[in-house]
Coordinates of C-alpha atoms in Angstrom, one line a residue:
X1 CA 206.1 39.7 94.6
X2 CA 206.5 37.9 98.1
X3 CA 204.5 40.7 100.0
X4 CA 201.9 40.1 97.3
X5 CA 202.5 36.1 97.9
X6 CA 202.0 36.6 101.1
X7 CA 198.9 38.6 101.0
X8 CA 197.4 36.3 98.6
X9 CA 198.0 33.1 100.8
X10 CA 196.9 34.3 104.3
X11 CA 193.8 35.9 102.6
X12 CA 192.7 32.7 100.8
X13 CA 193.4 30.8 104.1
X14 CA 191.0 33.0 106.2
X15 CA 188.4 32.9 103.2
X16 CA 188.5 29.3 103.1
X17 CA 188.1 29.2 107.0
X18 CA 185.2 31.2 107.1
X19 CA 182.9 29.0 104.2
X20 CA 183.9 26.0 106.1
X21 CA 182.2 27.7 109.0
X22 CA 179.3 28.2 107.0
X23 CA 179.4 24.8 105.3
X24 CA 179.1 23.6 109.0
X25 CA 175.9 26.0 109.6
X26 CA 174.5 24.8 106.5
X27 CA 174.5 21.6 108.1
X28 CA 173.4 22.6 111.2
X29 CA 170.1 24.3 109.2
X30 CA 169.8 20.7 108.1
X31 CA 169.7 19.1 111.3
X32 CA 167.4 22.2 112.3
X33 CA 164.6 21.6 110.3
X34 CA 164.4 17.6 110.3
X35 CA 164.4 18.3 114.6
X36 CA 161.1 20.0 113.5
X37 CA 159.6 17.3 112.5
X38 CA 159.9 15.5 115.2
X39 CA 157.7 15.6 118.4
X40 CA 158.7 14.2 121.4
X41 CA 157.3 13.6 125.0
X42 CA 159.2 12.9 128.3
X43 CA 157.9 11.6 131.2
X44 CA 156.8 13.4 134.5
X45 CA 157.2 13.9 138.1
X46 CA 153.7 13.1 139.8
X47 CA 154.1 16.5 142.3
X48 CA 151.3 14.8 144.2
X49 CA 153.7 12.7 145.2
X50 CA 156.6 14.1 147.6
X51 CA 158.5 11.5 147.6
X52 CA 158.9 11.4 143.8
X53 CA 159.4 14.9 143.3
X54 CA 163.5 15.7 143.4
X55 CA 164.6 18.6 145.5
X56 CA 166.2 21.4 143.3
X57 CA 168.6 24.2 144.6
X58 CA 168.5 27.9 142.4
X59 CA 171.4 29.1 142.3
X60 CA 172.0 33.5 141.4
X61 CA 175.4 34.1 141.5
X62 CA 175.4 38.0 141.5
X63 CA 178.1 40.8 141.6
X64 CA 177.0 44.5 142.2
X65 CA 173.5 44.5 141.0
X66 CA 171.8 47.3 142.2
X67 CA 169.6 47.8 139.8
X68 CA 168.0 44.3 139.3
X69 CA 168.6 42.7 142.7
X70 CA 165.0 43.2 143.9
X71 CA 163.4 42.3 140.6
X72 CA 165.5 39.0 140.3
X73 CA 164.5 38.0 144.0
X74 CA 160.6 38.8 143.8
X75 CA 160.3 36.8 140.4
X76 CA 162.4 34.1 141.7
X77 CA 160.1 33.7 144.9
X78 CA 157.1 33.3 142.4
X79 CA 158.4 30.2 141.3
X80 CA 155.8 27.6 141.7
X81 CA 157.3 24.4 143.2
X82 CA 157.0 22.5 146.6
X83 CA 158.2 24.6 149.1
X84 CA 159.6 21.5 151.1
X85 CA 161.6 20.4 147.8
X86 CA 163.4 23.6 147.0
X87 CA 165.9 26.3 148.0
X88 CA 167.4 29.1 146.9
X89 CA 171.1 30.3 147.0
X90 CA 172.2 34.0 146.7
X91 CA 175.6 33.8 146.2
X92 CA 176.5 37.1 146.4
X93 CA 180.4 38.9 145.5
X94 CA 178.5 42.4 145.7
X95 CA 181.5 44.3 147.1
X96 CA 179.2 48.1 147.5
X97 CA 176.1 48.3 149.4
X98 CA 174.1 46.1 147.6
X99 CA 174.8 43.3 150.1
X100 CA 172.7 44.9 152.8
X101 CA 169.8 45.9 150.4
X102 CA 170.5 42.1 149.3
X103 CA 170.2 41.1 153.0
X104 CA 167.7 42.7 154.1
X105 CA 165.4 41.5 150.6
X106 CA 166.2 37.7 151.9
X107 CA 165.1 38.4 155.3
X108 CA 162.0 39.2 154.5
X109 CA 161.2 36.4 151.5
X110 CA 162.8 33.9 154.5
X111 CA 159.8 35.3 156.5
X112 CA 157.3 34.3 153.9
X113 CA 158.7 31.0 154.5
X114 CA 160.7 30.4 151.6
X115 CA 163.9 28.4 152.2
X116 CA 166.3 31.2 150.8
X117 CA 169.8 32.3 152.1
X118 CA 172.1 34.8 151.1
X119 CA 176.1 33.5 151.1
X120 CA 178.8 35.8 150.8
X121 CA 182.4 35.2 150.3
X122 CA 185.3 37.4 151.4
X123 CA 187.0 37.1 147.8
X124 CA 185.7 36.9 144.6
X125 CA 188.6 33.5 143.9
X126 CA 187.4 32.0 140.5
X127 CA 185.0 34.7 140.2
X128 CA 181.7 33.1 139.0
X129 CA 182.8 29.7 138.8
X130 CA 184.0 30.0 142.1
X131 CA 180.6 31.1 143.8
X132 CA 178.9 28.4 142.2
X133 CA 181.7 25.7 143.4
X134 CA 181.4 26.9 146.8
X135 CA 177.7 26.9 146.8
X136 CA 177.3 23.6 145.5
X137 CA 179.0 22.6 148.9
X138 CA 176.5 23.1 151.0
X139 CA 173.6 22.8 148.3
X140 CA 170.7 20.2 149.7
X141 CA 169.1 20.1 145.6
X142 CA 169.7 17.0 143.7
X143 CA 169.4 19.2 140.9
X144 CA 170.9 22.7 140.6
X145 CA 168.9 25.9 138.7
X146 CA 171.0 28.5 137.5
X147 CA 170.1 32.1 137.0
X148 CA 172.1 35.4 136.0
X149 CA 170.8 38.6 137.5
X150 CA 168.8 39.9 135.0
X151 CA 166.9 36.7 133.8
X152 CA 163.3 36.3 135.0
X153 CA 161.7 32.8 134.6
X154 CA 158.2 31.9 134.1
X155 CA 156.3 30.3 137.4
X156 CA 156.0 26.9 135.9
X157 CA 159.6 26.8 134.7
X158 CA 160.9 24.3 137.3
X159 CA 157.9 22.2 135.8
X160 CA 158.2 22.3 132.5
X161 CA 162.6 21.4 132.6
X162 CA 163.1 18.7 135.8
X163 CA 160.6 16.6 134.3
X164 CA 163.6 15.6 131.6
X165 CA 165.9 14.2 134.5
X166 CA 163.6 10.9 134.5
X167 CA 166.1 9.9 131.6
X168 CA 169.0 9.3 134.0
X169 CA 171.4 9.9 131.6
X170 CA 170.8 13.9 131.3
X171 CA 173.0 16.2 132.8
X172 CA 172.1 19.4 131.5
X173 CA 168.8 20.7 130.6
X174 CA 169.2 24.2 128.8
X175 CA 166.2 26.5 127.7
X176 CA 166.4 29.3 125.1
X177 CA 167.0 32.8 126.1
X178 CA 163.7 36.0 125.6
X179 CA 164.6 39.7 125.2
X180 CA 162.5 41.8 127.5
X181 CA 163.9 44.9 125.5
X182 CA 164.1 43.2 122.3
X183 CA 163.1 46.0 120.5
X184 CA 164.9 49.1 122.7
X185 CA 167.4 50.2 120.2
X186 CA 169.3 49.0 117.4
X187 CA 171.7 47.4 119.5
X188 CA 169.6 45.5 121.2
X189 CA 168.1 44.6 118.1
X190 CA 171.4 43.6 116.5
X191 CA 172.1 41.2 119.5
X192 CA 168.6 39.6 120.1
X193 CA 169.1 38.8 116.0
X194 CA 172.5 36.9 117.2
X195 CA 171.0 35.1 120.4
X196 CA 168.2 34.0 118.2
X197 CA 170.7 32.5 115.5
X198 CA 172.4 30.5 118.2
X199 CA 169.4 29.8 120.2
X200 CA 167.8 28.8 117.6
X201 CA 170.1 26.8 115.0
X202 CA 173.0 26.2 116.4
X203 CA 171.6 24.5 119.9
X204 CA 169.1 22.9 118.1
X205 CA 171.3 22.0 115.1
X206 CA 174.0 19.7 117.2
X207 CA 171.7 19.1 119.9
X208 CA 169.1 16.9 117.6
X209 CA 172.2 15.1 116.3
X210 CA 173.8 14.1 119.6
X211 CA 176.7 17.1 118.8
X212 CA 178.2 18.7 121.8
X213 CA 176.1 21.9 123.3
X214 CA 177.0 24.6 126.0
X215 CA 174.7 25.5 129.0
X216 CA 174.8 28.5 128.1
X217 CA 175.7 30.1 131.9
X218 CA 172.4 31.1 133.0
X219 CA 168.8 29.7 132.2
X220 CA 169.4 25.8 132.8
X221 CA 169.4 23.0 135.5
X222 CA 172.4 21.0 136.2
X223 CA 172.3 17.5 137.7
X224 CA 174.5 17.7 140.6
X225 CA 176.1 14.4 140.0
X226 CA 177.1 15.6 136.7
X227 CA 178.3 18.7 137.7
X228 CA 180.7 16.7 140.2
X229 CA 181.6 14.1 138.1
X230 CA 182.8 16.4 135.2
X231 CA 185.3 17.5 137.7
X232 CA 183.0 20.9 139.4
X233 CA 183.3 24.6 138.1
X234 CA 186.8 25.9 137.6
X235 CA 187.4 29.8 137.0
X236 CA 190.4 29.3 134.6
X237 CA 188.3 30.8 131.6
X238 CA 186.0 33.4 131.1
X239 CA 183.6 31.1 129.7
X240 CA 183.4 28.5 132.9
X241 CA 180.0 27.1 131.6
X242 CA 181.5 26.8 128.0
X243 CA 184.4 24.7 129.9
X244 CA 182.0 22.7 132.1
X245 CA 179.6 21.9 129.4
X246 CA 182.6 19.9 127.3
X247 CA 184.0 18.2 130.3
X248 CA 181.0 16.7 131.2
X249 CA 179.6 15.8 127.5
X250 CA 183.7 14.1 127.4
X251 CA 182.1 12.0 130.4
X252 CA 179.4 10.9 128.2
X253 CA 176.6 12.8 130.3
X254 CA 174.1 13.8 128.0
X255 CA 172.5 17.8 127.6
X256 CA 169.4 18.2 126.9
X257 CA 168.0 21.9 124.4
X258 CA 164.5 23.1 125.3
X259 CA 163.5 25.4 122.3
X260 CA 160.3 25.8 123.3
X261 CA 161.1 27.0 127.2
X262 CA 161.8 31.0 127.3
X263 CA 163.8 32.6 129.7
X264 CA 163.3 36.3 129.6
X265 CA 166.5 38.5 129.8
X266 CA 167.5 42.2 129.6
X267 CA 170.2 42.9 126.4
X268 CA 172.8 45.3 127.0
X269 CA 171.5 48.5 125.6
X270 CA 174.5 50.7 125.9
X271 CA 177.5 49.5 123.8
X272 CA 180.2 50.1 126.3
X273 CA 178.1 47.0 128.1
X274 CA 177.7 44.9 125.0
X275 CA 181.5 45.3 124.4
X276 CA 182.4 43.8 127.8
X277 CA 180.3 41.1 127.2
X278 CA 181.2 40.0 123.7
X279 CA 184.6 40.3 124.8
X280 CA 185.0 38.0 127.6
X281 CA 182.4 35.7 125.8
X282 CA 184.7 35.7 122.1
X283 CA 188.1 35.1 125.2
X284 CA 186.8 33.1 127.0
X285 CA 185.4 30.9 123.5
X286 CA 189.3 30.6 122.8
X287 CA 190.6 29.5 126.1
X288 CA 188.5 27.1 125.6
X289 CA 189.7 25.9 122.4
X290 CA 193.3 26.0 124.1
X291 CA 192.0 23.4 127.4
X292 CA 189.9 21.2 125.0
X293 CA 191.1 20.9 121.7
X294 CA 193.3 17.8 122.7
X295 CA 190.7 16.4 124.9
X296 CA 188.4 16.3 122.2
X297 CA 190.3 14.8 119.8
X298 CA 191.5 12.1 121.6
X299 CA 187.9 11.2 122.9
X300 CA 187.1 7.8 121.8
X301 CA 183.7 7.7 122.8
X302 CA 182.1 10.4 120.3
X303 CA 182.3 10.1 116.4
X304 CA 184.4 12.2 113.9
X305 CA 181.3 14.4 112.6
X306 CA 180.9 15.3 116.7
X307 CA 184.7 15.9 117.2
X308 CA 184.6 18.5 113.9
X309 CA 181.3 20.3 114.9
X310 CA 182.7 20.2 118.1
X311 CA 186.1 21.9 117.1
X312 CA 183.9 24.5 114.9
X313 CA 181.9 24.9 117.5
X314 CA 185.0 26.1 120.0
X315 CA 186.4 28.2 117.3
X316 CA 183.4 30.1 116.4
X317 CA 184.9 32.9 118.5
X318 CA 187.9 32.8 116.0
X319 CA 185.5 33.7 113.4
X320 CA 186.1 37.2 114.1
X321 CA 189.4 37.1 113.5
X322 CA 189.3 35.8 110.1
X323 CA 186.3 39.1 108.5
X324 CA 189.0 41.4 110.2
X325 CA 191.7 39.5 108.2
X326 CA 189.9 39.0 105.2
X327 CA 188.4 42.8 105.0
X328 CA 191.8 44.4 106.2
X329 CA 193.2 42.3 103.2
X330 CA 191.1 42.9 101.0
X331 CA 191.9 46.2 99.8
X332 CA 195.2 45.2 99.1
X333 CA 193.4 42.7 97.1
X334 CA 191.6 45.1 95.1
X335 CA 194.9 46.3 93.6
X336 CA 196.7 43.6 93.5
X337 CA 194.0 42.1 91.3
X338 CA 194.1 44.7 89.0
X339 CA 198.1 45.0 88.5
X340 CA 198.8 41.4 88.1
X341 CA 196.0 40.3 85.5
X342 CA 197.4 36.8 85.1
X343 CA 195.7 36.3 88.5
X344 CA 192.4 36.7 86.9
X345 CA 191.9 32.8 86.9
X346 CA 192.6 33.0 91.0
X347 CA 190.5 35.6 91.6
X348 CA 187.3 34.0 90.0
X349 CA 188.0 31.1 92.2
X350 CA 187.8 33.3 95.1
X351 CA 184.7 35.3 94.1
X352 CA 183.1 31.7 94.6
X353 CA 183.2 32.1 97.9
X354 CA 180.5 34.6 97.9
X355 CA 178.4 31.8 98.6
X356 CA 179.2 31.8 102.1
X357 CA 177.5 34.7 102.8
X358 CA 174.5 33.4 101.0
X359 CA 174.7 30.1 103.1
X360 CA 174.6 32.8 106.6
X361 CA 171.1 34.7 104.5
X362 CA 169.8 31.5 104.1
X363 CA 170.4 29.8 107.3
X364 CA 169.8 33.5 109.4
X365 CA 166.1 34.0 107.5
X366 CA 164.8 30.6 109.0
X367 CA 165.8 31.4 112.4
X368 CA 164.3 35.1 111.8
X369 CA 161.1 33.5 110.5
X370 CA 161.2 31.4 113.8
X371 CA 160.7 34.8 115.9
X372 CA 159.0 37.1 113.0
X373 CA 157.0 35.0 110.9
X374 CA 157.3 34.2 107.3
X375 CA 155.8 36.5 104.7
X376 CA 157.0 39.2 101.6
X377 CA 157.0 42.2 104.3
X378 CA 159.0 40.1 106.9
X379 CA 161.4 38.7 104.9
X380 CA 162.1 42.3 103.0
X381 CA 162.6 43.1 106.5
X382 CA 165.0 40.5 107.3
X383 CA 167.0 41.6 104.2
X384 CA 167.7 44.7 105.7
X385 CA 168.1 43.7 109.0
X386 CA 170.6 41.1 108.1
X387 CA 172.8 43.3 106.1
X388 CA 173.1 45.6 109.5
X389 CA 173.7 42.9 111.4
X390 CA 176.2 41.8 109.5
X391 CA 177.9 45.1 108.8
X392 CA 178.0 45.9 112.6
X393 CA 179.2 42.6 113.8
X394 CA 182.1 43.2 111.3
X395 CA 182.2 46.5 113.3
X396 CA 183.0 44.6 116.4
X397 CA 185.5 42.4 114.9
X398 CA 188.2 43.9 116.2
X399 CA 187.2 44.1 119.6
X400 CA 186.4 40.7 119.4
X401 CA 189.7 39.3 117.5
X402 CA 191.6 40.6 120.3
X403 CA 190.2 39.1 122.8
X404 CA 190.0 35.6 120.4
X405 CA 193.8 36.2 120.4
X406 CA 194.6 37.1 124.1
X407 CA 192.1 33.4 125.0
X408 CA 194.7 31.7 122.0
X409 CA 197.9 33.3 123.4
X410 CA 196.6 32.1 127.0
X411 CA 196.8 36.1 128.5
X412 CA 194.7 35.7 131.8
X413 CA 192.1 38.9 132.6
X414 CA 189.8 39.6 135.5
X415 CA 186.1 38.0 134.9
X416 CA 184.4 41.7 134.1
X417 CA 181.0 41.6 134.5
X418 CA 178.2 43.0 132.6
X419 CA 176.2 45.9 134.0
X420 CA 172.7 45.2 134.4
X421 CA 169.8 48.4 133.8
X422 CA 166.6 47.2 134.6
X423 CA 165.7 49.3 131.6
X424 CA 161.8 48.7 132.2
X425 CA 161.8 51.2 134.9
X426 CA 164.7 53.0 134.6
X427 CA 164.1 54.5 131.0
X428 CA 166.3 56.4 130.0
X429 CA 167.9 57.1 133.0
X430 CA 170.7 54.3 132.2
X431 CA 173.0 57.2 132.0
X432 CA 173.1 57.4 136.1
X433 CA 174.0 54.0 136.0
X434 CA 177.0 53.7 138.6
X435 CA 178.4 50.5 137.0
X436 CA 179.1 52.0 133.3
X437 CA 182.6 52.1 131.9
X438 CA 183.7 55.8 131.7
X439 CA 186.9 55.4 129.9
X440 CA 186.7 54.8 126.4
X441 CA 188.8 52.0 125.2
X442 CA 192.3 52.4 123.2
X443 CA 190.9 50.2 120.4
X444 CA 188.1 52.8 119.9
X445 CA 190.9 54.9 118.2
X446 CA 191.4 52.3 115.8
X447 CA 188.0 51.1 115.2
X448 CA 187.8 55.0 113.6
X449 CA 190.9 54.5 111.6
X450 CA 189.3 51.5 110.2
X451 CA 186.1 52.9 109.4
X452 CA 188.4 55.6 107.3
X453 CA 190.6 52.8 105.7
X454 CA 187.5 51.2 104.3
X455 CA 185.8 54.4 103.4
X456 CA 189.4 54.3 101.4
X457 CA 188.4 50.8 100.2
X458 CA 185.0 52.0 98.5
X459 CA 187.3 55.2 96.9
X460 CA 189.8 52.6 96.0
X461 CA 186.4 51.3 93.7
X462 CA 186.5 54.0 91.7
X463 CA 190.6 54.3 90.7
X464 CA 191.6 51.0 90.0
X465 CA 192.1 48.9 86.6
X466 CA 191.7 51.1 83.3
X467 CA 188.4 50.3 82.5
X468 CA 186.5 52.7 84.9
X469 CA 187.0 50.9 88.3
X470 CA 186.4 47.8 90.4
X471 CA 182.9 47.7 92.5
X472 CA 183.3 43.8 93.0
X473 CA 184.2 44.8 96.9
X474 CA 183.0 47.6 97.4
X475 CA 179.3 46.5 98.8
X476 CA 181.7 44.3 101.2
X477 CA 183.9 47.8 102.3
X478 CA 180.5 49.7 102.7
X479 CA 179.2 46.9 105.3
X480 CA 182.6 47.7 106.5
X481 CA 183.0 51.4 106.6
X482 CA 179.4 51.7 108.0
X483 CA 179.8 48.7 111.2
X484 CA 183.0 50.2 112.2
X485 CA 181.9 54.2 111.8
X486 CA 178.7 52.4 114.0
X487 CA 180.9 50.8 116.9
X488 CA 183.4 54.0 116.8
X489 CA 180.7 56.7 116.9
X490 CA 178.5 54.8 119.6
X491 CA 181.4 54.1 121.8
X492 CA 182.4 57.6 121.8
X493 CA 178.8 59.0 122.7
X494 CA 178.3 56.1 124.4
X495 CA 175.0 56.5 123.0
X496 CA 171.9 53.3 122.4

């Protein structure tokens, strides 16, 4: 009976761990929709005026990006702002020929008379947070833009996010993330539907409230001072914006979340890509949680509601970990259930914890509405679409809950970057893609022998108790049996 104990116990912890997730998204719906009713102005820079208007550096930190690099340079040059109060930094780690190309791109936008240079580095030390730190050395901009490789910013986008550094006492101003290939494939699909949730909700949802936010890495404006004052990048997580972000909210600097300002971005659209990315994004959510769990604690200048959505908030990687828990478990569950029927009592308990997945429906269909639209036909969509995303991101929980454990056990890893497609001209010829991952990873094994041990679960259904089975779980181990047989196929095809 201790094995069983013990099943029991860590079980009902993880369950109870996850609805006090969702408890803390059902508040952050609240906090969503009163935001909406709210309008607000800010004041403006009269660009008539060059002495008002602030000089702002862009910042691209980019790594190997042959297949975006001219894309990202001829939208960034479109950028309407006074010439005389901007420049641009390529801070480029390219380590193949793309620094030439790179070169050779600047040299003729310099020629247009566009203040743009291209800084290299003979090591990649700190990785992303280290080209940023050493650009920001010799940046002239009062305030610094950020841009990944594969984001493309609308012309008046400078215009439309300095504006909000007339309140002195911003440091951040972060816009929401678009999907230029939304609609590719079901992957990219599955993780606009995710972006959109957190885009959406969750920046919204502790922004409104004065709760801690991330700058999300890409997409957003620093204040220099800020930056500086929060003690400058540092490359000891994967997540250096993440890390940055909390420092500098600890030093009371207010961020700003523009909702309404789209960025447009390329998703991943082959999985081996994704994978990379949700890993060091779920490691590097946990090495945070090691550097500033006792930082935010001990903070005595932000409440206790802050501090706990602030905790959740670093821990939301560790989410993974407990649906892997929870689902491995649960089969044992299932029979242990129907052997011990004095546990009957217990078990109804538990089954109220269903409601956290209705909390996620509820929560998930009014940022899908957000996008989609409200309506019977869209939200008999969203029903469908939420159950896949749900059963695939379950899919990825393992992937994910090892890298939540190597960012909790404090194992360091090299910063691997996402490859970029340029899928709007490319096609389907993201196969030739140099960058791609051609080894397939030793938890792709396992991610098949879970699919089977949950196909196992939904058998288990049909054999247990004496009354013609047990279905309570099994819609839970088909989500299961069908994310897990979608990651392990895909990742062996390496298929969209």
């Amino acid at each position: 009976m201790i094995l069983e104990t013990t099943v029991i116990i860590i079980y009902s912890v993880a369950l109870l761990l996850i609805f006090m997730y969702a408890l803390a998204q059902l508040n952050l719906l609240f906090n969503y929709l009163s935001s909406k009713r709210c309008k607000e102005s800010c004041e403006t820079f009269d660009l008539s005026n060059s002495d008002e208007v602030p000089f702002v550096t862009i910042q691209l930190p980019v790594y190997n990006e042959m297949y975006v690099m001219e894309r990202l340079l001829d939208n960034i040059a479109k950028i309407d702002y006074p010439k005389n109060k901007l420049e641009i930094q390529v801070l480029d780690d390219s380590t193949d020929e793309t620094v030439e190309s790179t070169r050779e791109h600047v040299e003729k936008l310099q020629a247009t008379g566009l203040d743009i240079q291209h800084i290299t580095r003979t090591n990649r030390t700190g990785f992303k947070a280290g080209a940023l730190k050493e650009g920001l050395t010799i940046a002239k901009g009062e305030f610094i833009a950020i841009f990944d490789s594969d984001f493309l910013p609308e012309t008046d986008w400078l215009k439309r996010t300095i504006p909000f550094f007339k309140d002195e006492n911003i440091g951040v101003v972060q816009t929401r993330w678009g999907h230029l290939n939304r609609n590719y494939s079901l992957l990219t699909k599955i993780q606009a539907f995710a972006l959109d949730a957190h885009f959406t909700l969750e920046q919204v949802g502790r922004n409104s409230k004065g709760h801690f936010i991330n700058f999300n890495g890409t997409a957003g404006v620093w204040r220099k001072e800020c930056i500086l004052d929060a003690g400058n990048w540092e490359g000891d997580t994967l997540t250096e914006d993440l890390d940055l972000s909390y420092r500098a909210q600890l030093k009371n600097w207010k961020f700003k979340y523009l909702e309404d300002v789209k960025t447009p971005a390329e998703l991943p659209v082959v999985i081996s890509a994704a994978r990379s990315q949700q890993f060091r994004w779920n490691k590097g959510g946990a090495e945070n949680f090691r550097k500033m769990l006792w930082r935010v604690l001990k903070s005595e200048n932000i409440s206790a509601k802050t501090k706990l959505h602030g905790l959740l908030h670093l821990l939301n990687s560790t989410m993974f970990l407990n649906v892997l828990i929870v689902g491995i478990l649960s089969i044992p569950m299932l029979y242990i259930k129907n052997e011990y029927t004095h546990l009957k009592p217990y078990f109804y308990v538990m089954s109220f914890f269903v409601i956290s997945t209705i909390i996620f429906f509820v929560c998930y269909w009014f940022m899908y509405k957000n996008t989609y639209g409200g309506g019977i036909k869209n939200f008999i969509r969203y029903i469908g679409m939420f159950f896949v995303f749900f059963s695939i991101a379950m899919g990825f929980s393992l992937h994910n809950s090892i890298a939540v454990l190597e960012g909790h056990w404090g194992k360091k890893s090299e910063f691997v970057r996402t490859p970029k497609f340029n899928i709007n001209t490319l096609k389907d010829s993201w196969k030739k893609n140099k960058y791609l991952k051609k080894t397939i990873s030793i938890h792709v094994v396992f991610e098949g022998l879970l699919m089977l041990y949950f196909g196992f679960g939904m058998y288990s259904a049909f054999i247990v108790g004496n009354q013609g089975g047990d279905f309570g779980l099994f819609p839970f181990h088909l989500m299961l049996f069908v994310g897990f047989g979608y990651v392990f196929i895909k990742s062996l095809t390496s298929k969209v």
